[in-house]
Short mmCIF file of C-alpha atoms in Angstrom, two decimals:
data_model
loop_
_atom_site.label_atom_id
_atom_site.label_comp_id
_atom_site.label_asym_id
_atom_site.label_seq_id
_atom_site.Cartn_x
_atom_site.Cartn_y
_atom_site.Cartn_z
CA UNK F 1 64.39 107.08 131.98
CA UNK F 2 64.01 106.93 136.13
CA UNK F 3 63.27 103.87 138.56
CA UNK F 4 62.59 104.35 142.33
CA UNK F 5 65.27 101.52 144.45
CA UNK F 6 65.36 102.23 148.02
CA UNK F 7 63.68 105.40 148.55
CA UNK F 8 65.57 106.83 145.96
CA UNK F 9 64.85 108.14 142.30
CA UNK F 10 67.03 107.16 139.82
CA UNK F 11 67.30 108.98 136.64
CA UNK F 12 69.35 108.74 133.41
CA UNK F 13 71.18 112.18 132.72
CA UNK F 14 73.59 113.98 130.09
CA UNK F 15 75.74 116.69 131.82
CA UNK F 16 76.87 119.95 129.91
CA UNK F 17 80.17 121.41 131.61
CA UNK F 18 83.32 123.74 130.45
CA UNK F 19 86.34 121.26 128.68
CA UNK F 20 88.26 122.61 131.50
CA UNK F 21 86.54 121.80 134.26
CA UNK F 22 85.57 118.48 136.62
CA UNK F 23 83.09 117.49 138.95
CA UNK F 24 83.08 118.05 142.96
CA UNK F 25 83.66 114.93 144.68
CA UNK F 26 80.47 113.34 146.19
CA UNK F 27 80.15 112.61 149.66
CA UNK F 28 78.30 109.64 149.12
CA UNK F 29 80.80 107.03 147.68
CA UNK F 30 81.56 106.77 143.93
CA UNK F 31 79.40 109.79 143.76
CA UNK F 32 79.48 113.46 142.12
CA UNK F 33 78.33 116.80 142.61
CA UNK F 34 77.15 119.11 139.65
CA UNK F 35 79.38 121.52 141.04
CA UNK F 36 82.16 121.98 137.95
CA UNK F 37 85.69 123.62 139.51
CA UNK F 38 89.14 124.04 138.17
CA UNK F 39 92.28 122.28 138.47
CA UNK F 40 92.71 124.67 141.27
CA UNK F 41 89.61 122.75 143.19
CA UNK F 42 87.69 126.56 142.67
CA UNK F 43 83.73 126.56 141.93
CA UNK F 44 83.47 127.27 138.28
CA UNK F 45 79.76 126.86 137.45
CA UNK F 46 77.14 124.29 138.18
CA UNK F 47 76.46 121.36 135.33
CA UNK F 48 73.53 121.57 133.70
CA UNK F 49 71.72 118.33 133.66
CA UNK F 50 69.90 116.87 130.42
CA UNK F 51 66.96 114.24 130.24
CA UNK F 52 69.41 110.62 129.16
CA UNK F 53 66.59 108.62 128.16
CA UNK F 54 66.21 110.23 123.82
CA UNK F 55 70.17 110.12 124.00
CA UNK F 56 70.46 106.53 125.25
CA UNK F 57 67.71 105.73 122.91
CA UNK F 58 69.33 106.96 120.26
CA UNK F 59 72.52 105.04 120.67
CA UNK F 60 71.16 101.45 121.02
CA UNK F 61 69.24 101.91 118.23
CA UNK F 62 72.18 103.23 116.28
CA UNK F 63 74.11 100.01 117.80
CA UNK F 64 71.59 97.72 116.50
CA UNK F 65 71.58 99.12 113.17
CA UNK F 66 74.85 98.67 112.80
CA UNK F 67 74.92 95.51 114.41
CA UNK F 68 72.57 94.03 111.48
CA UNK F 69 74.05 96.08 108.87
CA UNK F 70 77.53 93.62 109.77
CA UNK F 71 75.30 91.00 110.02
CA UNK F 72 73.89 91.46 106.04
CA UNK F 73 77.74 92.72 105.31
CA UNK F 74 79.43 89.91 106.48
CA UNK F 75 78.90 87.34 103.85
CA UNK F 76 79.92 90.02 101.34
CA UNK F 77 83.08 91.16 103.56
CA UNK F 78 83.88 87.31 104.13
CA UNK F 79 84.03 85.94 100.30
CA UNK F 80 86.00 89.05 99.38
CA UNK F 81 88.57 88.81 101.72
CA UNK F 82 89.18 84.98 101.24
CA UNK F 83 89.25 86.49 97.22
CA UNK F 84 91.70 88.55 98.02
CA UNK F 85 94.03 86.30 99.69
CA UNK F 86 93.60 84.27 97.01
CA UNK F 87 94.69 86.78 95.10
CA UNK F 88 97.77 87.22 96.82
CA UNK F 89 98.51 83.75 97.30
CA UNK F 90 98.50 83.13 93.25
CA UNK F 91 100.13 86.21 92.89
CA UNK F 92 103.29 85.22 95.53
CA UNK F 93 103.61 81.42 93.77
CA UNK F 94 103.78 83.40 90.50
CA UNK F 95 106.63 85.67 91.85
CA UNK F 96 108.38 82.34 93.39
CA UNK F 97 108.60 80.25 90.20
CA UNK F 98 109.75 83.61 88.48
CA UNK F 99 113.19 84.28 90.31
CA UNK F 100 113.90 80.71 90.56
CA UNK F 101 116.90 79.84 88.77
CA UNK F 102 115.93 78.17 84.78
CA UNK F 103 118.49 75.66 84.31
CA UNK F 104 120.40 76.28 81.01
CA UNK F 105 121.03 73.48 78.60
CA UNK F 106 123.97 73.41 75.86
CA UNK F 107 121.96 73.04 72.36
CA UNK F 108 124.79 73.06 70.16
CA UNK F 109 128.46 74.80 69.99
CA UNK F 110 128.38 76.91 67.88
CA UNK F 111 131.85 77.64 66.04
CA UNK F 112 133.71 80.70 65.80
CA UNK F 113 133.10 82.34 62.39
CA UNK F 114 135.53 81.53 59.61
CA UNK F 115 136.58 84.72 57.46
CA UNK F 116 137.32 83.19 54.25
CA UNK F 117 141.11 82.73 53.40
CA UNK F 118 143.30 85.44 51.38
CA UNK F 119 142.67 83.94 47.69
CA UNK F 120 146.12 83.44 46.15
CA UNK F 121 146.58 84.77 42.09
CA UNK F 122 149.53 83.17 40.37
CA UNK F 123 152.05 85.71 38.58
CA UNK F 124 154.16 84.73 36.32
CA UNK F 125 157.48 86.14 35.84
CA UNK F 126 157.86 89.64 33.74
CA UNK F 127 159.18 89.45 30.59
CA UNK F 128 161.43 92.45 31.56
CA UNK F 129 163.34 90.23 34.50
#
């Protein structure tokens, strides 16, 4: 992708340079030179320039495809979130009901269990006495 403006040709490019380098500052304000320098400002190499049009189109196409997929999936995601919210709300209400104290009412008092009284038997005086 290139266009002419103000006597200059502008072109979209991708650059490749070693990861431990940076571009040199250009004399043009806001611009950078394709010279790759290290932290000591030593020239390491030149950056390699590639056509950026295809990459820009791929990025744009991917963005459009992801946007369309998101728009198509949005109603399903929304209904799933509403369902999940409803389930969580019901679960919270059930938990709250289970944790609330249950009032106790006395139906009948049980009397302590009575053991049978000892049985008495008659004893006759013996003839030897």
